Amino acid sequence: MNLLIKNGRVIDPSQGLDEIADVLVEAGLVKEIGKNLKAPAGVETVDAAGKYVVPGLVDMHVHLRDPGLEYKEDIVSGTRAAAAGGFTSLACMPNTKPAIDNKAVVSYIINKATTDGFCNVFPVGCITYGMGGERMAEMGELKEAGCVAVSDDGRPVANAELMRRALEYARGIGILVISHAEDLALVGEGVMNEGFTSTELGLKGIPRVAEDIATARDVMLAEYTNSPLHIAHVSTKGSVRIIREAKARGVKVTCETAPHYFTLTDDAVRGYDTNAKMNPPLREADDVAAVKEGLRDGTIDCIATDHAPHHLDEKDVEFNAALNGIIGLETSLPLSLKLVGDGILTINQLIEKMSCNPSKILGISRGSLRVGGVADVTVIDPAAEWTVETEKLVSKSRNTPFAGWKMKGAAACTIRGGAVVFSR
Amino acid sequence: MAEFKHRNIIALRDLTREDMELLLATAENMREINSRDIKKVPTLRGKTIVNLFYEASTRTRTSFEIAAKRLSADTVNISPSTSSATKGETLADTALNLLAMKPDIIVMRHAVSGAHYHLAQKVTCSVVNAGDGAHEHPSQGLLDLLTIRDRFGRLDGLKVAIVGDITHSRVARSDIQGLTKMGSHIYLAGPPTMMPPAVEKLGNVTVCATMREAIQDADVVIMLRIQQERQGKTLMPNAREYSRYFGLNPENLKLAKPGAMVMHPGPINRGVEMSSYVVNGSQSHVLKQVENGVAVRMAMLYHVCGGELV
């Protein structure tokens, strides 16, 4: 399909582009960017006046639950939700059933996403077989099959020697290691952040230092092995500080946070709301401030959703019994745009963190509107006002703490490979 | 008399000072029933109360059952070993099935903090908390308030020391909520491994470095049970050392005000939290607490049923 996206504010930090212009898409590629482009015959026009036209958003941390847990989400529903949220690409984490630790599962995901999906899916393989933390997975084969990174996300690689070797081996293969930084001994039976709220609610706390220590360990291992490392879902001021200092020393470390970590505090758990139960847990106000500062000063490279769908039955239980995680694909963009409204990031910086940087870190050819490149484009309406109504969400699951929230900003149109996969 | 506006009693944090005053005043009236030859009034005749105890309990469950029976309610006791929980049924489904049998009140004990709020969202009958995880134990808190008020005639301006495992204690949380709302000042002591973060923000609470500091000139000393099933292996070296630094004995009890009250929610680990000399001594109000427990629970059941006499 050919498209002419007219009169939008075209923002592409990868090219230093920020101007009112038209974008012409032909044969799935960006054909031309310029003012007053004429639509060739038969070309559909998208009116983007008053809107941002940006490289398709990339979410580098999503749980698609397919294969094995399709009752929560599957590749079709997850990618449809992603498109509705403005994402054209996502990286899916390997804690499926079976886990993404072999070529067959990788091929299944890529094939299903290609034939039935609404956005590009880049699988993340396991660091260890079955995420068991015992033996390194076949990273070479995983990469060859199409994995863009390895991670045991959901659990840390507890054995420091194994993590060291994984970093070294992955460097040789040329695949990124994504760390789920958490010291399980310190987590114990904790179910929320340890602090005043956990004291008052009588819930077992997870101390912030459980994340900080694991972040520090993995950063030190990355430094020692001279290997690239990406820290997932940073939530504490300690982790932000450790990563900032490591970057200043030249360690090849990058990191991400998620919208809930700069939007909510552990106060959201009050009322024992299981939709505020996640891992890492929601932290305190000074952590939220540190995460925002980390985003502002560039310590935090990316905003990912950690979209973690769960069935109603897995959340509608006593707090301790509820599974961790919330969905995020459809709320990420407005929550992140608030950073722009609050003066923490410019819109250009936000697009860097939601498109350019994750593409660069994962080594995928996305995150840019360069002429000749794949036409993955998101048209954002920053003024769109809407309310999160859970029954209208596209994801199969409904586990969000943002139900009923009034949002500002939304994807007006999501274009993947030149085809409109979502429009509002 | 003021009106009690709550359908459920889940936490003293949810109650106002006036709510608690009303419950205590009612409990004082109920006490008279307990001293009669025939300890039964028809107040809750025709009402059905389900005691749903997911955690082991002797005194609380018995106390609630006696309270219900003295008000002529019909009671049913359900414990985990006889419930469908062993077959994998969720709390919500258990609650809905019970609700279909039209009970008026579910009295529940549960190991998970906040489980009662979850239950209360599912059922239309009243929910009374008989202890949830490390969150609250409101009937214990109220009976402690009543026992202290019996001794001093007031609750404001008292120095109350609470010693032991504060982190895991639902009794401590209810006592703190109840007593600070009534004007007492709480002094906490215990190993730092058993002291939850920012606990002083709960109200008029001071965290003390030593047990001596907490009980010095105290009007009331509440000793908490060391919950060995919750301790794991990292919170204290052993019971012997705990007893040495955090146990109450006749010697350190002298630091408190003369005639200070000694209380304990029970069951007591004799020789660990308190020496038998203290437990059996003249300052101990442990059995008075148990006695007041029945009256307080009668008051709670009465008020969640709307406070109407049959």
XYZ file of C-alpha atoms in Angstrom:
734
model
C 0.000 0.000 0.000
C 1.193 3.518 -0.736
C 0.506 6.332 1.669
C 1.051 10.028 1.960
C 1.139 11.257 5.537
C 0.477 14.960 5.250
C 1.293 18.023 7.328
C 2.487 16.288 10.462
C 5.309 17.351 12.728
C 7.867 14.826 11.543
C 10.227 13.938 14.364
C 13.080 11.552 13.780
C 15.904 11.964 16.282
C 17.999 9.411 14.351
C 18.316 12.021 11.593
C 17.933 15.137 13.694
C 14.669 15.781 11.926
C 11.910 17.922 13.459
C 9.760 19.839 11.002
C 6.294 20.079 9.551
C 6.471 17.891 6.492
C 4.875 15.117 4.497
C 6.039 11.525 4.416
C 5.508 9.469 1.299
C 5.440 5.711 1.720
C 5.766 3.429 -1.264
C 6.054 -0.344 -1.402
C 6.486 -0.535 2.339
C 9.433 1.837 2.383
C 9.866 5.512 3.175
C 10.086 7.050 -0.270
C 10.396 10.731 0.497
C 10.110 13.291 3.274
C 9.470 16.880 2.332
C 7.099 19.776 2.204
C 4.032 19.811 -0.008
C 4.593 16.395 -1.485
C 2.092 15.475 -4.131
C 0.225 12.243 -3.779
C 0.716 10.039 -6.798
C -2.459 8.541 -8.219
C -4.084 5.936 -6.007
C -2.156 6.877 -2.903
C -4.131 6.996 0.300
C -3.664 10.143 2.362
C -3.344 10.340 6.110
C -4.019 13.776 7.565
C -1.452 14.320 10.323
C -1.993 18.032 10.919
C -1.438 18.799 14.590
C 0.079 15.393 15.127
C 3.553 13.913 15.488
C 4.840 11.612 12.770
C 7.576 9.489 14.269
C 9.468 6.263 13.649
C 7.272 3.359 14.737
C 7.502 2.857 18.484
C 9.574 -0.088 19.660
C 8.826 -1.865 22.922
C 11.800 -3.949 23.902
C 10.141 -5.704 26.832
C 6.826 -7.491 26.319
C 5.368 -10.810 27.465
C 3.260 -12.273 24.665
C 2.504 -15.530 26.568
C 2.503 -17.453 23.310
C 3.226 -20.371 23.099
C 1.698 -22.034 26.105
C -0.194 -19.370 27.996
C -2.486 -18.087 25.275
C -5.376 -17.706 27.693
C -3.573 -14.565 28.945
C -2.429 -13.217 25.588
C -1.264 -14.525 22.259
C 0.778 -13.219 19.398
C -2.284 -11.931 17.562
C -3.957 -10.208 20.522
C -0.658 -8.917 21.882
C 0.495 -7.424 18.625
C -2.953 -5.945 18.042
C -2.732 -4.289 21.458
C 0.765 -3.108 20.570
C -0.473 -1.534 17.341
C -3.286 0.180 19.228
C -0.663 1.601 21.548
C 1.429 2.923 18.657
C 4.044 0.179 18.585
C 5.265 -1.283 15.335
C 7.906 -3.566 16.840
C 8.317 -5.405 20.055
C 10.712 -7.820 21.674
C 9.001 -10.672 23.481
C 10.454 -12.238 26.592
C 11.200 -15.948 26.780
C 9.121 -17.049 29.771
C 6.631 -18.866 27.568
C 5.734 -22.562 27.868
C 7.958 -23.972 26.547
C 10.473 -21.222 27.103
C 12.253 -19.631 24.167
C 15.371 -21.724 24.514
C 15.371 -23.502 21.175
C 15.077 -22.800 17.502
C 11.634 -24.367 17.108
C 9.970 -21.945 19.515
C 11.723 -18.976 17.926
C 10.565 -20.036 14.482
C 7.013 -20.559 15.719
C 6.860 -17.038 17.140
C 8.376 -15.362 14.114
C 6.193 -17.287 11.687
C 2.987 -16.598 13.581
C 3.834 -12.931 14.000
C 4.675 -12.630 10.329
C 1.505 -14.265 9.091
C -1.031 -13.147 11.704
C 0.584 -10.373 13.750
C -0.036 -6.660 13.687
C 3.547 -5.597 14.376
C 7.063 -6.918 14.087
C 8.041 -9.373 16.796
C 11.664 -9.925 17.750
C 12.030 -12.828 20.164
C 14.344 -12.718 23.149
C 15.802 -16.121 23.943
C 16.787 -17.560 27.285
C 20.174 -17.126 28.886
C 19.815 -20.539 30.489
C 17.840 -23.616 29.406
C 14.262 -23.334 30.511
C 15.313 -20.257 32.462
C 16.494 -22.792 35.009
C 19.657 -20.912 35.900
C 21.762 -24.042 35.486
C 23.130 -24.352 31.943
C 23.707 -21.752 29.277
C 21.219 -21.940 26.410
C 22.430 -22.292 22.835
C 22.775 -18.593 22.213
C 24.345 -19.043 18.795
C 21.417 -21.045 17.509
C 18.952 -18.685 19.158
C 20.540 -15.739 17.400
C 20.623 -17.587 14.103
C 16.921 -18.395 14.507
C 16.105 -14.729 14.963
C 16.529 -13.822 18.630
C 17.778 -10.293 19.194
C 18.834 -10.754 22.820
C 18.899 -13.265 25.639
C 17.358 -12.924 29.076
C 15.901 -15.037 31.852
C 13.517 -12.166 32.512
C 11.226 -12.868 35.418
C 14.104 -14.309 37.340
C 17.749 -13.423 37.741
C 20.702 -15.602 36.837
C 21.513 -16.190 40.482
C 24.894 -17.818 39.892
C 27.429 -15.033 39.336
C 29.884 -17.363 37.607
C 27.224 -18.439 35.126
C 26.263 -14.804 34.500
C 29.898 -13.930 33.923
C 30.277 -16.727 31.388
C 26.971 -15.852 29.723
C 28.151 -12.276 29.223
C 31.451 -13.441 27.775
C 29.835 -16.013 25.516
C 27.140 -13.634 24.335
C 29.761 -11.037 23.465
C 31.440 -13.578 21.213
C 28.151 -14.454 19.534
C 27.188 -10.812 19.217
C 23.940 -11.021 21.145
C 22.797 -8.729 23.917
C 22.266 -9.973 27.484
C 19.279 -8.450 29.294
C 19.460 -8.706 33.068
C 16.529 -9.144 35.390
C 18.338 -7.662 38.377
C 17.036 -9.115 41.590
C 18.644 -10.819 44.572
C 16.184 -13.570 45.421
C 17.479 -14.114 48.937
C 16.722 -10.500 49.763
C 13.344 -10.707 48.057
C 12.374 -13.690 50.197
C 8.607 -13.881 50.429
C 8.177 -10.181 49.727
C 5.138 -9.133 47.738
C 5.518 -5.352 47.550
C 8.097 -2.648 48.155
C 9.465 -2.570 51.684
C 8.586 0.756 53.253
C 5.943 2.536 55.232
C 3.121 1.245 53.064
C 4.172 -2.383 53.536
C 4.451 -1.714 57.258
C 0.952 -0.334 57.434
C -0.595 -3.003 55.222
C 1.255 -5.793 56.974
C 2.557 -7.117 53.673
C 6.011 -8.619 53.410
C 8.350 -6.120 51.796
C 10.941 -6.390 49.057
C 13.828 -4.080 49.923
C 15.153 -1.787 47.228
C 18.615 -3.125 47.876
C 17.475 -6.458 46.368
C 17.509 -4.708 42.995
C 20.490 -2.491 43.687
C 22.805 -5.352 44.625
C 21.907 -7.380 41.563
C 22.294 -4.336 39.318
C 25.700 -3.641 40.835
C 26.787 -7.248 40.410
C 25.786 -7.443 36.774
C 27.280 -4.053 35.960
C 30.541 -5.174 37.532
C 30.468 -8.407 35.550
C 29.817 -6.464 32.354
C 32.726 -4.194 33.181
C 35.011 -7.116 34.003
C 34.123 -9.027 30.857
C 33.883 -5.924 28.676
C 30.494 -7.116 27.471
C 27.353 -5.204 26.614
C 24.588 -5.480 29.180
C 21.060 -4.154 29.349
C 19.297 -3.842 32.696
C 15.552 -4.386 32.463
C 12.821 -2.481 34.319
C 14.921 -0.209 36.532
C 12.833 0.904 39.490
C 15.131 2.146 42.267
C 17.200 5.236 42.879
C 20.094 2.918 43.746
C 20.010 1.198 40.370
C 19.832 4.530 38.550
C 22.878 5.762 40.474
C 24.851 2.557 39.862
C 24.110 2.633 36.119
C 24.888 6.346 35.878
C 28.271 5.813 37.508
C 28.999 2.778 35.345
C 28.182 4.660 32.156
C 30.497 7.448 33.248
C 33.277 4.860 33.581
C 32.595 3.604 30.075
C 30.868 0.353 30.945
C 28.734 -0.873 28.045
C 25.535 -0.803 29.998
C 22.116 0.366 28.908
C 18.814 0.193 30.696
C 15.100 0.683 30.511
C 12.312 1.612 32.837
C 8.552 1.257 32.493
C 5.814 3.892 32.682
C 4.486 2.599 35.998
C 7.836 3.252 37.661
C 7.710 6.956 36.825
C 3.953 7.274 37.314
C 3.007 5.352 40.452
C 4.356 4.791 43.947
C 3.680 1.898 46.281
C 0.713 3.888 47.548
C -1.123 2.268 44.631
C -1.025 -1.012 46.570
C -3.299 0.458 49.249
C -6.590 -1.363 49.243
C -4.564 -4.474 48.424
C -5.056 -3.794 44.728
C -3.508 -6.769 42.957
C -3.344 -4.682 39.780
C -0.573 -2.770 41.510
C 1.384 -5.956 42.214
C 4.396 -6.319 39.979
C 8.041 -7.245 39.936
C 10.025 -5.172 40.598
C 7.413 -3.661 42.876
C 6.208 -0.080 42.735
C 8.628 1.950 44.828
C 8.559 5.210 46.752
C 8.467 8.861 45.762
C 12.248 9.312 45.853
C 12.673 6.347 43.523
C 10.124 7.805 41.123
C 12.024 11.095 41.208
C 15.316 9.270 40.562
C 13.840 7.342 37.631
C 12.602 10.611 36.119
C 16.003 12.180 36.631
C 17.605 9.112 35.039
C 15.361 9.547 32.029
C 16.141 13.250 31.868
C 19.924 12.951 32.089
C 20.120 9.982 29.712
C 21.061 7.331 32.255
C 17.886 5.481 31.337
C 17.951 4.800 27.609
C 14.542 3.338 26.949
C 10.951 3.226 28.038
C 9.566 -0.308 27.760
C 6.226 -1.548 28.996
C 7.035 -4.906 30.602
C 3.546 -5.739 29.334
C 2.633 -8.717 31.524
C -0.896 -9.937 30.855
C -2.605 -12.183 33.392
C -6.046 -13.724 33.426
C -8.682 -12.271 35.745
C -8.572 -15.390 37.918
C -4.869 -14.872 38.531
C -5.413 -11.357 39.857
C -8.829 -11.625 41.514
C -7.389 -13.360 44.575
C -5.766 -12.493 47.885
C -2.773 -10.186 47.419
C -0.094 -12.759 48.212
C -1.591 -15.249 45.784
C -1.838 -12.813 42.860
C 0.667 -13.067 40.032
C 3.038 -10.189 39.359
C 2.636 -7.864 36.432
C 0.412 -5.444 34.564
C -0.457 -4.842 30.956
C 1.075 -1.720 29.448
C 1.009 -1.617 25.672
C -2.076 0.566 25.416
C -1.238 3.006 28.197
C 2.487 3.482 27.690
C 2.313 6.300 25.148
C 0.068 8.725 27.076
C 1.850 8.029 30.370
C 5.182 8.669 28.677
C 3.925 11.783 26.878
C 3.249 13.199 30.320
C 7.022 13.361 30.768
C 7.027 15.826 27.891
C 4.147 17.785 29.351
C 5.950 17.936 32.688
C 9.142 19.222 31.066
C 11.250 16.182 31.946
C 11.866 15.154 28.352
C 11.483 16.860 25.014
C 9.305 15.073 22.508
C 12.473 14.259 20.579
C 14.037 12.635 23.626
C 10.878 10.681 24.243
C 10.889 9.306 20.710
C 14.519 8.376 21.160
C 13.616 6.358 24.243
C 10.561 4.748 22.723
C 11.888 4.015 19.245
C 15.474 4.898 18.308
C 17.315 3.673 21.383
C 15.582 0.306 21.781
C 16.181 -0.361 18.074
C 19.835 0.540 18.431
C 20.286 -1.527 21.598
C 18.598 -4.580 20.079
C 20.415 -4.075 16.769
C 17.261 -4.058 14.671
C 16.842 -1.892 11.584
C 14.000 0.169 12.993
C 13.690 3.415 14.911
C 14.242 5.686 11.927
C 12.324 7.311 9.083
C 15.321 7.381 6.801
C 14.475 7.340 3.116
C 14.738 3.824 1.783
C 14.112 2.266 5.173
C 11.126 0.183 6.252
C 8.063 2.380 6.634
C 7.226 1.706 10.266
C 5.550 4.928 11.319
C 3.471 6.055 14.262
C 1.232 9.082 14.016
C 0.665 10.427 17.512
C -2.167 12.716 18.489
C -0.811 14.469 21.579
C -4.126 16.170 22.270
C -6.364 13.103 22.192
C -8.142 12.718 25.487
C -9.524 9.365 26.500
C -10.319 7.266 29.521
C -8.940 3.813 30.183
C -11.972 1.540 30.037
C -10.790 -1.970 30.661
C -13.568 -3.584 28.692
C -12.414 -1.676 25.617
C -8.765 -2.707 25.847
C -7.470 -4.742 22.952
C -5.234 -6.981 25.033
C -6.794 -10.244 26.186
C -6.063 -9.299 29.766
C -7.325 -6.455 31.901
C -4.749 -6.239 34.679
C -4.001 -2.546 34.764
C -3.800 -0.148 37.691
C -4.765 2.652 35.315
C -8.397 1.627 34.868
C -10.542 4.739 34.868
C -7.567 7.066 34.422
C -7.998 9.987 32.091
C -5.219 9.942 29.509
C -3.912 12.565 27.153
C -2.254 11.445 23.947
C -2.747 8.391 21.790
C -1.647 6.692 18.620
C -3.797 8.102 15.845
C -2.403 5.757 13.235
C 0.107 2.918 13.340
C 1.792 1.946 10.097
C 3.868 -1.187 9.810
C 5.818 -1.810 6.642
C 3.711 0.774 4.867
C 0.392 -0.788 5.892
C -1.989 0.806 8.349
C -2.384 -1.702 11.165
C -4.294 0.592 13.485
C -6.111 3.864 13.193
C -8.216 5.675 15.735
C -25.900 6.287 71.618
C -23.924 7.006 68.451
C -24.588 4.931 65.386
C -22.117 2.349 64.116
C -21.975 2.842 60.381
C -19.702 0.026 59.292
C -20.974 -3.184 57.759
C -17.594 -4.830 58.308
C -14.868 -4.610 60.925
C -11.620 -5.362 59.165
C -9.118 -2.986 60.708
C -8.990 -0.452 63.536
C -7.316 1.804 60.981
C -10.741 2.061 59.331
C -12.521 3.041 62.565
C -12.738 6.442 64.190
C -12.193 7.144 67.842
C -15.976 7.442 68.177
C -16.496 4.034 66.553
C -14.118 2.469 69.035
C -15.666 4.302 71.983
C -19.029 2.893 70.963
C -17.681 -0.653 70.667
C -15.981 -0.389 74.052
C -19.103 1.014 75.705
C -21.156 -1.823 74.228
C -18.565 -4.355 75.373
C -18.867 -3.005 78.911
C -22.591 -3.623 78.752
C -22.063 -7.080 77.319
C -19.800 -7.965 80.200
C -22.779 -8.016 82.483
C -24.296 -10.832 80.442
C -21.152 -12.875 80.900
C -21.464 -12.689 84.657
C -25.023 -13.972 84.787
C -25.970 -17.488 85.770
C -27.660 -17.927 82.416
C -25.262 -16.282 80.000
C -27.532 -15.850 77.035
C -29.635 -13.090 75.532
C -31.780 -13.277 72.419
C -30.111 -10.306 70.723
C -28.905 -12.136 67.600
C -31.489 -14.904 67.560
C -32.013 -16.132 64.040
C -28.682 -14.776 62.849
C -26.113 -17.140 61.350
C -22.423 -16.593 61.886
C -19.768 -18.531 60.006
C -16.363 -18.795 61.633
C -14.019 -19.318 58.700
C -10.575 -19.994 60.105
C -7.863 -20.589 57.541
C -5.218 -20.402 60.251
C -4.976 -22.362 63.458
C -6.576 -20.630 66.409
C -7.947 -21.741 69.723
C -8.699 -18.731 71.825
C -9.898 -16.334 69.142
C -12.146 -18.863 67.440
C -13.560 -20.085 70.744
C -14.021 -16.533 71.952
C -15.942 -15.556 68.811
C -18.054 -18.684 69.059
C -18.903 -18.090 72.698
C -19.668 -14.449 71.926
C -22.042 -15.448 69.131
C -23.761 -18.103 71.222
C -24.261 -15.768 74.157
C -26.140 -13.511 71.770
C -28.158 -16.546 70.564
C -26.740 -16.581 67.048
C -26.247 -19.883 65.268
C -22.613 -20.580 64.534
C -20.835 -22.753 62.022
C -17.114 -23.427 62.221
C -15.041 -24.095 59.134
C -11.340 -24.813 59.207
C -8.914 -25.465 56.338
C -8.706 -29.206 56.921
C -12.456 -29.539 56.454
C -12.986 -26.902 53.784
C -12.816 -26.967 50.025
C -9.636 -24.912 50.224
C -7.847 -28.265 50.338
C -9.444 -29.064 46.980
C -8.121 -25.884 45.434
C -11.184 -23.685 45.761
C -10.409 -19.986 45.840
C -11.330 -17.827 48.789
C -13.787 -15.932 46.606
C -15.579 -19.115 45.529
C -15.670 -20.421 49.075
C -17.144 -17.096 50.144
C -19.765 -17.089 47.403
C -20.818 -20.631 48.260
C -21.109 -19.720 51.912
C -23.019 -16.603 50.998
C -25.522 -18.693 49.073
C -26.402 -20.251 52.441
C -27.344 -16.768 53.688
C -25.101 -16.197 56.672
C -25.282 -12.801 58.367
C -21.642 -12.554 59.361
C -18.460 -14.259 58.265
C -15.765 -14.121 60.925
C -12.515 -14.972 59.177
C -8.913 -15.570 60.058
C -6.545 -15.725 57.108
C -2.782 -15.841 56.666
C -2.764 -13.197 53.938
C -2.870 -9.521 54.874
C -5.828 -7.827 53.258
C -7.689 -11.068 52.495
C -10.727 -9.656 54.305
C -10.996 -6.706 51.947
C -10.983 -9.183 49.077
C -13.701 -11.208 50.830
C -15.760 -8.121 51.624
C -15.858 -7.214 47.931
C -17.370 -10.603 47.140
C -20.042 -10.962 49.787
C -23.026 -8.960 50.909
C -22.978 -10.186 54.501
C -20.788 -8.608 57.157
C -17.131 -9.519 57.441
C -15.336 -9.476 60.772
C -11.595 -9.876 60.864
C -10.248 -12.405 63.342
C -6.690 -11.754 62.168
C -5.160 -11.301 58.714
C -1.508 -12.020 58.124
C 0.622 -9.314 59.676
C -1.996 -6.654 59.052
C -4.545 -6.347 61.860
C -6.367 -8.198 64.597
C -9.042 -5.672 65.498
C -10.845 -7.715 68.148
C -7.543 -8.220 69.966
C -6.816 -4.503 69.670
C -10.208 -3.601 71.117
C -9.941 -6.075 73.971
C -6.528 -4.641 74.790
C -8.041 -1.153 74.821
C -10.839 -2.319 77.106
C -8.434 -4.062 79.482
C -6.225 -0.990 79.738
C -9.183 1.298 80.229
C -10.479 -0.980 82.991
C -7.241 -0.448 84.882
C -6.702 3.277 84.344
C -10.181 4.554 83.573
C -8.804 6.230 80.477
C -6.640 5.618 77.438
C -5.197 9.038 76.744
C -1.831 10.104 78.027
C -0.592 6.590 78.769
C 2.843 5.296 77.949
C 2.423 1.888 76.341
C 5.449 -0.245 75.541
C 5.081 -2.948 72.918
C 8.005 -5.349 72.828
C 8.892 -8.086 70.401
C 8.363 -8.979 66.772
C 6.594 -5.874 65.544
C 7.100 -6.715 61.865
C 4.995 -9.841 61.905
C 2.521 -8.766 64.562
C -1.040 -7.967 63.574
C -1.723 -7.372 67.263
C 0.904 -4.632 67.343
C -0.633 -2.925 64.323
C -4.133 -2.986 65.781
C -2.877 -1.854 69.181
C -0.952 0.998 67.583
C -3.955 2.076 65.524
C -6.350 1.826 68.440
C -4.221 3.242 71.206
C -2.769 6.163 69.298
C -6.238 7.207 68.144
C -7.267 7.154 71.800
C -4.349 9.355 72.842
C -1.767 6.909 74.178
C 1.898 7.097 73.232
C 3.427 3.879 71.979
C 7.059 2.911 72.570
C 8.289 0.003 70.493
C 11.242 -2.239 71.183
C 12.559 -5.370 69.555
C 15.495 -6.583 67.518
C 15.951 -4.318 64.466
C 15.308 -7.414 62.343
C 11.761 -7.416 63.700
C 11.075 -3.690 63.397
C 9.304 -2.683 60.168
C 10.433 0.411 58.263
C 8.914 3.794 59.066
C 6.673 2.289 61.733
C 6.787 5.546 63.680
C 4.694 7.106 60.902
C 1.735 4.985 61.986
C 0.871 7.462 64.701
C 2.123 8.533 68.097
C 4.911 5.971 68.023
C 8.530 6.036 69.183
C 10.964 3.300 68.226
C 13.383 2.630 71.085
C 16.910 1.361 70.796
C 16.551 -0.900 73.802
C 13.832 -2.660 75.709
C 14.862 -0.746 78.836
C 14.116 2.531 77.120
C 10.687 1.330 76.034
C 9.515 0.015 79.377
C 11.057 2.755 81.519
C 8.137 4.443 83.325
C 5.610 2.646 81.146
C 2.021 2.361 82.290
C 1.478 -0.711 80.155
C 3.895 -3.302 78.805
C 2.533 -5.450 75.987
C 4.768 -8.373 75.171
C 4.348 -10.025 71.772
C 4.653 -13.660 70.963
C 7.728 -14.694 69.060
C 6.101 -16.349 66.109
C 8.615 -19.055 65.520
C 6.721 -20.309 62.489
C 7.257 -16.929 60.823
C 10.823 -16.235 61.807
C 12.810 -18.149 59.261
C 16.357 -18.471 60.416
C 17.693 -14.991 59.979
C 15.859 -12.751 62.423
C 17.510 -13.750 65.697
C 20.254 -16.095 66.867
C 18.044 -18.194 69.153
C 15.356 -18.015 71.844
C 17.933 -17.878 74.608
C 19.540 -14.690 73.360
C 16.151 -13.183 72.533
C 14.985 -13.831 76.072
C 18.095 -12.181 77.482
C 17.635 -8.926 75.574
C 13.906 -8.775 74.952
C 12.327 -10.960 77.625
C 10.299 -9.494 80.489
C 11.314 -10.625 83.955
C 10.651 -9.320 87.456
C 13.927 -7.397 87.359
C 13.381 -5.286 84.246
C 9.677 -4.951 84.990
C 10.762 -2.719 87.887
C 11.741 -0.123 85.284
C 8.071 0.392 84.466
C 5.804 2.443 86.704
C 4.842 0.756 89.951
C 1.786 -1.346 89.281
C 2.234 -1.158 85.521
C 0.070 -3.557 83.554
C 1.642 -6.507 81.773
C -0.214 -7.890 78.792
C 0.327 -10.557 76.139
C -1.986 -11.650 73.320
C -1.047 -15.297 73.824
C -0.169 -18.005 73.439
C 2.850 -17.269 75.602
C 6.224 -18.880 75.145
C 7.028 -18.993 78.851
C 10.632 -18.226 79.569
C 11.110 -16.573 76.183
C 8.933 -13.453 76.005
C 8.059 -13.460 79.694
C 9.213 -15.349 82.725
C 6.577 -17.363 84.539
C 7.022 -15.101 87.552
C 5.729 -12.219 85.467
C 2.994 -14.240 83.728
C 1.666 -15.431 87.073
C 2.435 -12.189 88.891
C 0.095 -9.550 90.243
C 0.764 -7.156 87.362
C -0.264 -9.637 84.691
C -3.594 -8.962 82.996
C -3.320 -11.791 80.517
C -6.416 -13.668 81.635
C -8.372 -10.453 81.981
C -7.595 -9.854 78.299
C -9.078 -13.230 77.417
C -12.146 -12.510 79.528
C -12.681 -9.136 77.898
C -12.260 -10.765 74.500
C -15.686 -12.368 74.681
C -17.413 -9.086 75.567
C -15.605 -7.171 72.837
C -16.512 -9.777 70.234
C -20.121 -9.719 71.355
C -20.081 -5.964 70.815
C -18.523 -6.322 67.357
C -21.041 -8.956 66.213
C -23.891 -6.909 67.632
C -22.919 -3.729 65.838
C -22.161 -5.211 62.418
C -25.649 -6.732 62.570
C -27.015 -3.234 62.797
C -27.181 -2.997 66.551
C -30.804 -4.074 66.610
C -32.260 -5.993 69.477
C -34.542 -8.913 68.792
